[in-house]
Amino acid sequence: MNRIAVFCGSSAGIDPYFEQEAFRLGQLLTEKNIGLVYGGAKIGLMGAVAEGALDKGGEVIGVIPDFLQTKEVAHNDLSEMIVVKSMHERKLKMHDLSDGFIALPGGFGTMEELFEILTWAQLGLHHKPIGLLNIKEFYQPLLAMIQGMNKQDFLKTINKDMLLQDTDMNNLLQKMESYKAPETPEWMKKSGT
């Protein structure tokens, strides 16, 4: 993996440990010669993961919609800042630049990014690993919900297992490096409507 996109909160949350771990993830990516692609902000966990990578001299590419750039949240010291027109264009550009994805704690925006990239994988639109860094078991309620979706047959096990998760970032990166995507569903391969 040459670059990983990180989805995370523009807030730091109330527990400083989240921010510390975001910073450490940025450092670890650089130590492993993996570039960081993220949402381009200088605030919250987004700013912390960028600062961690920059602290070690890493490549950091921000992708920010123009309406957010004008609100003075954009990080000014990145390797590259790409300004796009919309939130959807931001996700598409982050996807195009990355070989994998990691979600840190966050709110609606983080969930939306995570679930869209998971849906694209489920449909066979990409075969990149998707990881959930479950810091302080932040994502346990979500993982329980996903188990429930699987149990009720709204989500196939093969698709549930596409979401890699760990509480340890080194273990998560190892899982991502050895990830093998499931085959694209047959119904997606058929042409016509």
PDB file of N, CA, C and O in Angstrom, residues 7 86-95 101 103 108-126 128 130 142 162-163:
ATOM      1  N   PHE A   7     -10.407   8.363   7.185  1.00  0.00           N
ATOM      2  CA  PHE A   7     -11.656   9.055   7.473  1.00  0.00           C
ATOM      3  C   PHE A   7     -11.721   9.246   8.984  1.00  0.00           C
ATOM      4  O   PHE A   7     -11.542   8.285   9.738  1.00  0.00           O
ATOM      5  N   SER A  86     -17.284  19.363  -4.438  1.00  0.00           N
ATOM      6  CA  SER A  86     -18.346  18.787  -3.607  1.00  0.00           C
ATOM      7  C   SER A  86     -17.804  17.692  -2.701  1.00  0.00           C
ATOM      8  O   SER A  86     -16.699  17.193  -2.896  1.00  0.00           O
ATOM      9  N   MET A  87     -18.628  17.309  -1.731  1.00  0.00           N
ATOM     10  CA  MET A  87     -18.264  16.224  -0.830  1.00  0.00           C
ATOM     11  C   MET A  87     -18.132  14.902  -1.602  1.00  0.00           C
ATOM     12  O   MET A  87     -17.254  14.100  -1.318  1.00  0.00           O
ATOM     13  N   HIS A  88     -19.011  14.692  -2.569  1.00  0.00           N
ATOM     14  CA  HIS A  88     -18.926  13.455  -3.359  1.00  0.00           C
ATOM     15  C   HIS A  88     -17.622  13.418  -4.158  1.00  0.00           C
ATOM     16  O   HIS A  88     -16.952  12.383  -4.211  1.00  0.00           O
ATOM     17  N   GLU A  89     -17.271  14.534  -4.751  1.00  0.00           N
ATOM     18  CA  GLU A  89     -16.019  14.597  -5.515  1.00  0.00           C
ATOM     19  C   GLU A  89     -14.818  14.349  -4.590  1.00  0.00           C
ATOM     20  O   GLU A  89     -13.823  13.750  -4.994  1.00  0.00           O
ATOM     21  N   ARG A  90     -14.924  14.812  -3.358  1.00  0.00           N
ATOM     22  CA  ARG A  90     -13.857  14.587  -2.375  1.00  0.00           C
ATOM     23  C   ARG A  90     -13.651  13.088  -2.157  1.00  0.00           C
ATOM     24  O   ARG A  90     -12.537  12.585  -2.196  1.00  0.00           O
ATOM     25  N   LYS A  91     -14.749  12.351  -1.915  1.00  0.00           N
ATOM     26  CA  LYS A  91     -14.630  10.905  -1.684  1.00  0.00           C
ATOM     27  C   LYS A  91     -14.066  10.192  -2.895  1.00  0.00           C
ATOM     28  O   LYS A  91     -13.232   9.292  -2.764  1.00  0.00           O
ATOM     29  N   LEU A  92     -14.512  10.581  -4.066  1.00  0.00           N
ATOM     30  CA  LEU A  92     -14.025   9.960  -5.293  1.00  0.00           C
ATOM     31  C   LEU A  92     -12.529  10.203  -5.471  1.00  0.00           C
ATOM     32  O   LEU A  92     -11.764   9.288  -5.793  1.00  0.00           O
ATOM     33  N   LYS A  93     -12.073  11.418  -5.207  1.00  0.00           N
ATOM     34  CA  LYS A  93     -10.647  11.744  -5.333  1.00  0.00           C
ATOM     35  C   LYS A  93      -9.832  10.987  -4.280  1.00  0.00           C
ATOM     36  O   LYS A  93      -8.764  10.445  -4.582  1.00  0.00           O
ATOM     37  N   MET A  94     -10.329  10.914  -3.053  1.00  0.00           N
ATOM     38  CA  MET A  94      -9.629  10.167  -2.010  1.00  0.00           C
ATOM     39  C   MET A  94      -9.520   8.692  -2.396  1.00  0.00           C
ATOM     40  O   MET A  94      -8.476   8.062  -2.199  1.00  0.00           O
ATOM     41  N   HIS A  95     -10.574   8.162  -2.958  1.00  0.00           N
ATOM     42  CA  HIS A  95     -10.551   6.773  -3.429  1.00  0.00           C
ATOM     43  C   HIS A  95      -9.491   6.590  -4.507  1.00  0.00           C
ATOM     44  O   HIS A  95      -8.688   5.653  -4.469  1.00  0.00           O
ATOM     45  N   PHE A 101      -8.172   2.138   3.083  1.00  0.00           N
ATOM     46  CA  PHE A 101      -8.907   3.126   3.863  1.00  0.00           C
ATOM     47  C   PHE A 101      -8.930   2.716   5.326  1.00  0.00           C
ATOM     48  O   PHE A 101      -9.069   1.533   5.640  1.00  0.00           O
ATOM     49  N   ALA A 103     -10.835   4.049   9.021  1.00  0.00           N
ATOM     50  CA  ALA A 103     -11.722   4.961   9.736  1.00  0.00           C
ATOM     51  C   ALA A 103     -11.303   5.024  11.195  1.00  0.00           C
ATOM     52  O   ALA A 103     -11.149   3.995  11.857  1.00  0.00           O
ATOM     53  N   PHE A 108     -21.099  11.843  11.798  1.00  0.00           N
ATOM     54  CA  PHE A 108     -21.860  11.501  10.597  1.00  0.00           C
ATOM     55  C   PHE A 108     -20.991  11.465   9.340  1.00  0.00           C
ATOM     56  O   PHE A 108     -21.127  10.574   8.510  1.00  0.00           O
ATOM     57  N   GLY A 109     -20.107  12.467   9.186  1.00  0.00           N
ATOM     58  CA  GLY A 109     -19.270  12.517   7.980  1.00  0.00           C
ATOM     59  C   GLY A 109     -18.373  11.302   7.861  1.00  0.00           C
ATOM     60  O   GLY A 109     -18.226  10.722   6.776  1.00  0.00           O
ATOM     61  N   THR A 110     -17.782  10.885   8.978  1.00  0.00           N
ATOM     62  CA  THR A 110     -16.915   9.706   8.980  1.00  0.00           C
ATOM     63  C   THR A 110     -17.719   8.459   8.633  1.00  0.00           C
ATOM     64  O   THR A 110     -17.275   7.622   7.841  1.00  0.00           O
ATOM     65  N   MET A 111     -18.915   8.337   9.227  1.00  0.00           N
ATOM     66  CA  MET A 111     -19.767   7.182   8.939  1.00  0.00           C
ATOM     67  C   MET A 111     -20.164   7.152   7.466  1.00  0.00           C
ATOM     68  O   MET A 111     -20.156   6.096   6.830  1.00  0.00           O
ATOM     69  N   GLU A 112     -20.510   8.322   6.949  1.00  0.00           N
ATOM     70  CA  GLU A 112     -20.946   8.395   5.548  1.00  0.00           C
ATOM     71  C   GLU A 112     -19.805   7.982   4.620  1.00  0.00           C
ATOM     72  O   GLU A 112     -20.001   7.214   3.679  1.00  0.00           O
ATOM     73  N   GLU A 113     -18.603   8.448   4.887  1.00  0.00           N
ATOM     74  CA  GLU A 113     -17.449   8.087   4.063  1.00  0.00           C
ATOM     75  C   GLU A 113     -17.164   6.594   4.165  1.00  0.00           C
ATOM     76  O   GLU A 113     -16.942   5.914   3.151  1.00  0.00           O
ATOM     77  N   LEU A 114     -17.183   6.070   5.385  1.00  0.00           N
ATOM     78  CA  LEU A 114     -16.918   4.649   5.601  1.00  0.00           C
ATOM     79  C   LEU A 114     -17.937   3.783   4.877  1.00  0.00           C
ATOM     80  O   LEU A 114     -17.572   2.842   4.170  1.00  0.00           O
ATOM     81  N   PHE A 115     -19.210   4.099   5.039  1.00  0.00           N
ATOM     82  CA  PHE A 115     -20.236   3.242   4.445  1.00  0.00           C
ATOM     83  C   PHE A 115     -20.311   3.367   2.932  1.00  0.00           C
ATOM     84  O   PHE A 115     -20.620   2.389   2.248  1.00  0.00           O
ATOM     85  N   GLU A 116     -20.003   4.530   2.398  1.00  0.00           N
ATOM     86  CA  GLU A 116     -19.987   4.620   0.935  1.00  0.00           C
ATOM     87  C   GLU A 116     -18.846   3.782   0.365  1.00  0.00           C
ATOM     88  O   GLU A 116     -19.025   3.053  -0.603  1.00  0.00           O
ATOM     89  N   ILE A 117     -17.670   3.851   0.978  1.00  0.00           N
ATOM     90  CA  ILE A 117     -16.536   3.090   0.450  1.00  0.00           C
ATOM     91  C   ILE A 117     -16.765   1.593   0.647  1.00  0.00           C
ATOM     92  O   ILE A 117     -16.361   0.771  -0.182  1.00  0.00           O
ATOM     93  N   LEU A 118     -17.448   1.203   1.740  1.00  0.00           N
ATOM     94  CA  LEU A 118     -17.823  -0.203   1.931  1.00  0.00           C
ATOM     95  C   LEU A 118     -18.824  -0.655   0.884  1.00  0.00           C
ATOM     96  O   LEU A 118     -18.721  -1.763   0.351  1.00  0.00           O
ATOM     97  N   THR A 119     -19.792   0.199   0.583  1.00  0.00           N
ATOM     98  CA  THR A 119     -20.798  -0.143  -0.424  1.00  0.00           C
ATOM     99  C   THR A 119     -20.153  -0.323  -1.795  1.00  0.00           C
ATOM    100  O   THR A 119     -20.482  -1.260  -2.530  1.00  0.00           O
ATOM    101  N   TRP A 120     -19.210   0.558  -2.138  1.00  0.00           N
ATOM    102  CA  TRP A 120     -18.499   0.417  -3.412  1.00  0.00           C
ATOM    103  C   TRP A 120     -17.771  -0.933  -3.456  1.00  0.00           C
ATOM    104  O   TRP A 120     -17.754  -1.600  -4.484  1.00  0.00           O
ATOM    105  N   ALA A 121     -17.160  -1.327  -2.330  1.00  0.00           N
ATOM    106  CA  ALA A 121     -16.460  -2.617  -2.276  1.00  0.00           C
ATOM    107  C   ALA A 121     -17.446  -3.768  -2.410  1.00  0.00           C
ATOM    108  O   ALA A 121     -17.194  -4.749  -3.129  1.00  0.00           O
ATOM    109  N   GLN A 122     -18.573  -3.670  -1.735  1.00  0.00           N
ATOM    110  CA  GLN A 122     -19.592  -4.709  -1.792  1.00  0.00           C
ATOM    111  C   GLN A 122     -20.091  -4.907  -3.230  1.00  0.00           C
ATOM    112  O   GLN A 122     -20.362  -6.030  -3.655  1.00  0.00           O
ATOM    113  N   LEU A 123     -20.175  -3.823  -3.973  1.00  0.00           N
ATOM    114  CA  LEU A 123     -20.634  -3.889  -5.363  1.00  0.00           C
ATOM    115  C   LEU A 123     -19.517  -4.256  -6.337  1.00  0.00           C
ATOM    116  O   LEU A 123     -19.746  -4.336  -7.538  1.00  0.00           O
ATOM    117  N   GLY A 124     -18.303  -4.438  -5.816  1.00  0.00           N
ATOM    118  CA  GLY A 124     -17.178  -4.808  -6.670  1.00  0.00           C
ATOM    119  C   GLY A 124     -16.584  -3.643  -7.430  1.00  0.00           C
ATOM    120  O   GLY A 124     -15.844  -3.841  -8.392  1.00  0.00           O
ATOM    121  N   LEU A 125     -16.870  -2.412  -7.014  1.00  0.00           N
ATOM    122  CA  LEU A 125     -16.345  -1.240  -7.706  1.00  0.00           C
ATOM    123  C   LEU A 125     -14.893  -0.963  -7.341  1.00  0.00           C
ATOM    124  O   LEU A 125     -14.216  -0.210  -8.026  1.00  0.00           O
ATOM    125  N   HIS A 126     -14.426  -1.530  -6.228  1.00  0.00           N
ATOM    126  CA  HIS A 126     -13.000  -1.513  -5.895  1.00  0.00           C
ATOM    127  C   HIS A 126     -12.696  -2.738  -5.048  1.00  0.00           C
ATOM    128  O   HIS A 126     -13.614  -3.404  -4.547  1.00  0.00           O
ATOM    129  N   LYS A 128     -10.048  -2.695  -2.586  1.00  0.00           N
ATOM    130  CA  LYS A 128      -9.064  -2.180  -1.634  1.00  0.00           C
ATOM    131  C   LYS A 128      -9.486  -2.509  -0.207  1.00  0.00           C
ATOM    132  O   LYS A 128     -10.681  -2.569   0.097  1.00  0.00           O
ATOM    133  N   ILE A 130     -10.379  -2.098   3.712  1.00  0.00           N
ATOM    134  CA  ILE A 130     -11.040  -1.062   4.507  1.00  0.00           C
ATOM    135  C   ILE A 130     -10.915  -1.461   5.966  1.00  0.00           C
ATOM    136  O   ILE A 130     -11.377  -2.544   6.365  1.00  0.00           O
ATOM    137  N   LEU A 142     -21.331  -0.046  16.680  1.00  0.00           N
ATOM    138  CA  LEU A 142     -21.462  -0.203  15.231  1.00  0.00           C
ATOM    139  C   LEU A 142     -21.196  -1.656  14.821  1.00  0.00           C
ATOM    140  O   LEU A 142     -21.922  -2.224  14.009  1.00  0.00           O
ATOM    141  N   MET A 162     -15.543  -7.897   4.890  1.00  0.00           N
ATOM    142  CA  MET A 162     -14.736  -6.911   4.158  1.00  0.00           C
ATOM    143  C   MET A 162     -14.261  -5.794   5.088  1.00  0.00           C
ATOM    144  O   MET A 162     -13.247  -5.167   4.823  1.00  0.00           O
ATOM    145  N   LEU A 163     -14.994  -5.547   6.163  1.00  0.00           N
ATOM    146  CA  LEU A 163     -14.608  -4.503   7.107  1.00  0.00           C
ATOM    147  C   LEU A 163     -13.643  -5.105   8.123  1.00  0.00           C
ATOM    148  O   LEU A 163     -14.037  -5.858   9.014  1.00  0.00           O
TER     149      LEU A 163
END
